Amino acid sequence: MTQTTHRETRVTPRPARPPRRNGRFLPALGRFSLFALPGLLAYTLFVLVPIGMTGYNSLTNLNPFNPPTQFVGLRNYVNLLSDAEFHQALLNTVIITAIITVLANAGGLLIAMLLDRPTKLYVLLRGVFFTPVVLSSVVISVIWQAILTDDGLLNSALRGLGVDEPPGWLSDPGLAIYSIAWIMAWQMLGFCVVVYLAGLQGVPRELNEAASIDGASALQRFRNVTWPMLAPALTINVVMLLITGFKAYDQVRVITNGGPGNGTTVTMAFQVVQTAFVSNRIGYSSALAAVMLAIVAFISVVVLRFLQKREVSQ
């Protein structure tokens, strides 16, 4: 008779590992942080240090050709309050920024809706509209100067159509600033088109189809379905155009050089460069740059928060 003995096998649980000390992760964390070190150093060297130097220089009367440099406190900022050239430059900058923000956004949205088609032709047209964005502002300015000058292509065409005295797009003080704004809006149009196209591709087709079945018109579908979902794209475009408008320099320098007349198209960025490198008033130009930076930062934060609240509410 055979007896089979069954032995119970007991599984002894492994003791829990003691928690690792944070110190064991520090070497690995340090190695990974080395990858960010070059970018951090470059940002510090080329962004933070110049901002700090600008802030310090704005409190002095620094002029390389008229030493010694003295600390003047807030005198440069006080002088800005009574500087008519600064007031004109600020007004011109606001006008240009407002025009390009409206034109580029409206035109970009319209073109994006027309190009929102999955065909090869529309894909090609998207690249065509984006081309001016990647071109140099100097190149764009030279091309448009040849078009808008008094004897340029546009006025020659108008004369051929029977217009005896075509407008002076760049020589008329009342038109020059709007011509500059038009050129900048034209260059940024492709950027807005691409951003709005990305937003349109994120709108579910089912929503528009359901609204169409319910009897909604094309305008109602755009207002109640498409437009609310384009809020993030609108935020990106508005902030980028605001920054672009306030740093307008290349177009003014190449096309009008601040004219015609006495500072008709002078912008804040143009005045900063002229004051620093033509008048050699580094201290005063630093104050101008600091004020411009503060204005851009304030407006960008206000607009960004307002548009982000709109995104959440919709």
mmCIF file of N, CA and C in Angstrom, residues 178-235:
data_model
loop_
_atom_site.group_PDB
_atom_site.id
_atom_site.type_symbol
_atom_site.label_atom_id
_atom_site.label_comp_id
_atom_site.label_asym_id
_atom_site.label_seq_id
_atom_site.Cartn_x
_atom_site.Cartn_y
_atom_site.Cartn_z
ATOM 1 N N TYR A 178 -0.467 104.070 -42.503
ATOM 2 C CA TYR A 178 -1.412 103.011 -42.847
ATOM 3 C C TYR A 178 -0.811 102.057 -43.878
ATOM 4 N N SER A 179 0.060 102.582 -44.722
ATOM 5 C CA SER A 179 0.766 101.713 -45.665
ATOM 6 C C SER A 179 1.704 100.764 -44.919
ATOM 7 N N ILE A 180 2.397 101.292 -43.909
ATOM 8 C CA ILE A 180 3.266 100.440 -43.090
ATOM 9 C C ILE A 180 2.447 99.350 -42.404
ATOM 10 N N ALA A 181 1.305 99.735 -41.846
ATOM 11 C CA ALA A 181 0.450 98.760 -41.162
ATOM 12 C C ALA A 181 -0.061 97.701 -42.136
ATOM 13 N N TRP A 182 -0.419 98.120 -43.348
ATOM 14 C CA TRP A 182 -0.891 97.168 -44.352
ATOM 15 C C TRP A 182 0.190 96.146 -44.700
ATOM 16 N N ILE A 183 1.416 96.611 -44.870
ATOM 17 C CA ILE A 183 2.518 95.711 -45.214
ATOM 18 C C ILE A 183 2.744 94.691 -44.098
ATOM 19 N N MET A 184 2.718 95.139 -42.856
ATOM 20 C CA MET A 184 2.929 94.221 -41.739
ATOM 21 C C MET A 184 1.775 93.231 -41.614
ATOM 22 N N ALA A 185 0.546 93.705 -41.836
ATOM 23 C CA ALA A 185 -0.602 92.799 -41.785
ATOM 24 C C ALA A 185 -0.521 91.757 -42.895
ATOM 25 N N TRP A 186 -0.082 92.184 -44.077
ATOM 26 C CA TRP A 186 0.058 91.253 -45.202
ATOM 27 C C TRP A 186 1.093 90.174 -44.888
ATOM 28 N N GLN A 187 2.183 90.567 -44.259
ATOM 29 C CA GLN A 187 3.222 89.588 -43.944
ATOM 30 C C GLN A 187 2.766 88.597 -42.883
ATOM 31 N N MET A 188 1.969 89.033 -41.916
ATOM 32 C CA MET A 188 1.520 88.152 -40.837
ATOM 33 C C MET A 188 0.246 87.397 -41.184
ATOM 34 N N LEU A 189 -0.323 87.669 -42.351
ATOM 35 C CA LEU A 189 -1.573 87.017 -42.735
ATOM 36 C C LEU A 189 -1.421 85.501 -42.778
ATOM 37 N N GLY A 190 -0.325 85.025 -43.357
ATOM 38 C CA GLY A 190 -0.123 83.583 -43.466
ATOM 39 C C GLY A 190 -0.022 82.893 -42.120
ATOM 40 N N PHE A 191 0.570 83.553 -41.139
ATOM 41 C CA PHE A 191 0.649 82.974 -39.795
ATOM 42 C C PHE A 191 -0.749 82.752 -39.230
ATOM 43 N N CYS A 192 -1.603 83.759 -39.362
ATOM 44 C CA CYS A 192 -2.976 83.632 -38.859
ATOM 45 C C CYS A 192 -3.738 82.548 -39.609
ATOM 46 N N VAL A 193 -3.499 82.438 -40.915
ATOM 47 C CA VAL A 193 -4.170 81.406 -41.707
ATOM 48 C C VAL A 193 -3.828 80.019 -41.182
ATOM 49 N N VAL A 194 -2.556 79.765 -40.948
ATOM 50 C CA VAL A 194 -2.120 78.445 -40.486
ATOM 51 C C VAL A 194 -2.688 78.134 -39.101
ATOM 52 N N VAL A 195 -2.683 79.113 -38.205
ATOM 53 C CA VAL A 195 -3.205 78.882 -36.854
ATOM 54 C C VAL A 195 -4.708 78.613 -36.893
ATOM 55 N N TYR A 196 -5.439 79.389 -37.685
ATOM 56 C CA TYR A 196 -6.882 79.161 -37.785
ATOM 57 C C TYR A 196 -7.191 77.836 -38.486
ATOM 58 N N LEU A 197 -6.382 77.453 -39.466
ATOM 59 C CA LEU A 197 -6.583 76.152 -40.106
ATOM 60 C C LEU A 197 -6.414 75.016 -39.099
ATOM 61 N N ALA A 198 -5.413 75.140 -38.242
ATOM 62 C CA ALA A 198 -5.231 74.127 -37.201
ATOM 63 C C ALA A 198 -6.440 74.082 -36.271
ATOM 64 N N GLY A 199 -6.991 75.258 -35.953
ATOM 65 C CA GLY A 199 -8.179 75.281 -35.116
ATOM 66 C C GLY A 199 -9.395 74.695 -35.806
ATOM 67 N N LEU A 200 -9.557 74.978 -37.099
ATOM 68 C CA LEU A 200 -10.701 74.445 -37.843
ATOM 69 C C LEU A 200 -10.644 72.930 -37.957
ATOM 70 N N GLN A 201 -9.451 72.389 -38.076
ATOM 71 C CA GLN A 201 -9.327 70.937 -38.171
ATOM 72 C C GLN A 201 -9.648 70.246 -36.851
ATOM 73 N N GLY A 202 -9.665 71.012 -35.765
ATOM 74 C CA GLY A 202 -10.037 70.444 -34.482
ATOM 75 C C GLY A 202 -11.519 70.532 -34.183
ATOM 76 N N VAL A 203 -12.292 71.151 -35.075
ATOM 77 C CA VAL A 203 -13.742 71.240 -34.889
ATOM 78 C C VAL A 203 -14.375 69.946 -35.399
ATOM 79 N N PRO A 204 -15.073 69.189 -34.570
ATOM 80 C CA PRO A 204 -15.691 67.933 -35.025
ATOM 81 C C PRO A 204 -16.712 68.179 -36.129
ATOM 82 N N ARG A 205 -16.613 67.420 -37.197
ATOM 83 C CA ARG A 205 -17.565 67.555 -38.299
ATOM 84 C C ARG A 205 -18.978 67.185 -37.864
ATOM 85 N N GLU A 206 -19.070 66.284 -36.884
ATOM 86 C CA GLU A 206 -20.389 65.837 -36.452
ATOM 87 C C GLU A 206 -21.222 66.979 -35.888
ATOM 88 N N LEU A 207 -20.555 67.935 -35.228
ATOM 89 C CA LEU A 207 -21.300 69.049 -34.644
ATOM 90 C C LEU A 207 -21.933 69.906 -35.729
ATOM 91 N N ASN A 208 -21.168 70.216 -36.772
ATOM 92 C CA ASN A 208 -21.724 71.007 -37.866
ATOM 93 C C ASN A 208 -22.812 70.235 -38.605
ATOM 94 N N GLU A 209 -22.613 68.929 -38.775
ATOM 95 C CA GLU A 209 -23.627 68.131 -39.456
ATOM 96 C C GLU A 209 -24.914 68.075 -38.640
ATOM 97 N N ALA A 210 -24.782 67.923 -37.325
ATOM 98 C CA ALA A 210 -25.972 67.895 -36.471
ATOM 99 C C ALA A 210 -26.695 69.232 -36.494
ATOM 100 N N ALA A 211 -25.929 70.334 -36.457
ATOM 101 C CA ALA A 211 -26.556 71.656 -36.518
ATOM 102 C C ALA A 211 -27.238 71.874 -37.859
ATOM 103 N N SER A 212 -26.628 71.364 -38.936
ATOM 104 C CA SER A 212 -27.246 71.506 -40.255
ATOM 105 C C SER A 212 -28.544 70.720 -40.344
ATOM 106 N N ILE A 213 -28.568 69.529 -39.756
ATOM 107 C CA ILE A 213 -29.796 68.729 -39.755
ATOM 108 C C ILE A 213 -30.892 69.420 -38.963
ATOM 109 N N ASP A 214 -30.504 70.117 -37.894
ATOM 110 C CA ASP A 214 -31.484 70.841 -37.080
ATOM 111 C C ASP A 214 -31.980 72.107 -37.752
ATOM 112 N N GLY A 215 -31.451 72.428 -38.927
ATOM 113 C CA GLY A 215 -31.933 73.586 -39.667
ATOM 114 C C GLY A 215 -31.134 74.854 -39.462
ATOM 115 N N ALA A 216 -29.950 74.763 -38.859
ATOM 116 C CA ALA A 216 -29.134 75.959 -38.640
ATOM 117 C C ALA A 216 -28.509 76.408 -39.956
ATOM 118 N N SER A 217 -28.489 77.712 -40.161
ATOM 119 C CA SER A 217 -27.873 78.268 -41.362
ATOM 120 C C SER A 217 -26.353 78.233 -41.225
ATOM 121 N N ALA A 218 -25.664 78.572 -42.321
ATOM 122 C CA ALA A 218 -24.198 78.575 -42.292
ATOM 123 C C ALA A 218 -23.676 79.586 -41.279
ATOM 124 N N LEU A 219 -24.318 80.759 -41.210
ATOM 125 C CA LEU A 219 -23.899 81.775 -40.250
ATOM 126 C C LEU A 219 -24.136 81.313 -38.821
ATOM 127 N N GLN A 220 -25.255 80.664 -38.579
ATOM 128 C CA GLN A 220 -25.545 80.167 -37.233
ATOM 129 C C GLN A 220 -24.576 79.055 -36.833
ATOM 130 N N ARG A 221 -24.223 78.201 -37.782
ATOM 131 C CA ARG A 221 -23.257 77.142 -37.469
ATOM 132 C C ARG A 221 -21.893 77.732 -37.147
ATOM 133 N N PHE A 222 -21.509 78.780 -37.879
ATOM 134 C CA PHE A 222 -20.221 79.410 -37.588
ATOM 135 C C PHE A 222 -20.238 80.097 -36.227
ATOM 136 N N ARG A 223 -21.311 80.812 -35.936
ATOM 137 C CA ARG A 223 -21.364 81.589 -34.695
ATOM 138 C C ARG A 223 -21.490 80.702 -33.463
ATOM 139 N N ASN A 224 -22.240 79.620 -33.559
ATOM 140 C CA ASN A 224 -22.530 78.810 -32.380
ATOM 141 C C ASN A 224 -21.686 77.545 -32.260
ATOM 142 N N VAL A 225 -21.052 77.109 -33.348
ATOM 143 C CA VAL A 225 -20.266 75.880 -33.312
ATOM 144 C C VAL A 225 -18.789 76.148 -33.580
ATOM 145 N N THR A 226 -18.501 76.756 -34.739
ATOM 146 C CA THR A 226 -17.105 76.905 -35.160
ATOM 147 C C THR A 226 -16.377 77.975 -34.364
ATOM 148 N N TRP A 227 -16.956 79.164 -34.290
ATOM 149 C CA TRP A 227 -16.267 80.290 -33.658
ATOM 150 C C TRP A 227 -15.912 80.036 -32.199
ATOM 151 N N PRO A 228 -16.797 79.479 -31.362
ATOM 152 C CA PRO A 228 -16.387 79.214 -29.975
ATOM 153 C C PRO A 228 -15.193 78.261 -29.866
ATOM 154 N N MET A 229 -15.067 77.313 -30.783
ATOM 155 C CA MET A 229 -13.962 76.360 -30.709
ATOM 156 C C MET A 229 -12.670 76.917 -31.294
ATOM 157 N N LEU A 230 -12.741 78.103 -31.890
ATOM 158 C CA LEU A 230 -11.538 78.758 -32.396
ATOM 159 C C LEU A 230 -10.941 79.726 -31.385
ATOM 160 N N ALA A 231 -11.460 79.734 -30.166
ATOM 161 C CA ALA A 231 -10.963 80.667 -29.153
ATOM 162 C C ALA A 231 -9.469 80.500 -28.879
ATOM 163 N N PRO A 232 -8.933 79.282 -28.747
ATOM 164 C CA PRO A 232 -7.475 79.171 -28.543
ATOM 165 C C PRO A 232 -6.665 79.724 -29.707
ATOM 166 N N ALA A 233 -7.127 79.499 -30.942
ATOM 167 C CA ALA A 233 -6.422 80.044 -32.107
ATOM 168 C C ALA A 233 -6.457 81.566 -32.099
ATOM 169 N N LEU A 234 -7.596 82.134 -31.721
ATOM 170 C CA LEU A 234 -7.701 83.594 -31.634
ATOM 171 C C LEU A 234 -6.738 84.143 -30.596
ATOM 172 N N THR A 235 -6.608 83.470 -29.469
ATOM 173 C CA THR A 235 -5.689 83.917 -28.422
ATOM 174 C C THR A 235 -4.255 83.959 -28.932
#
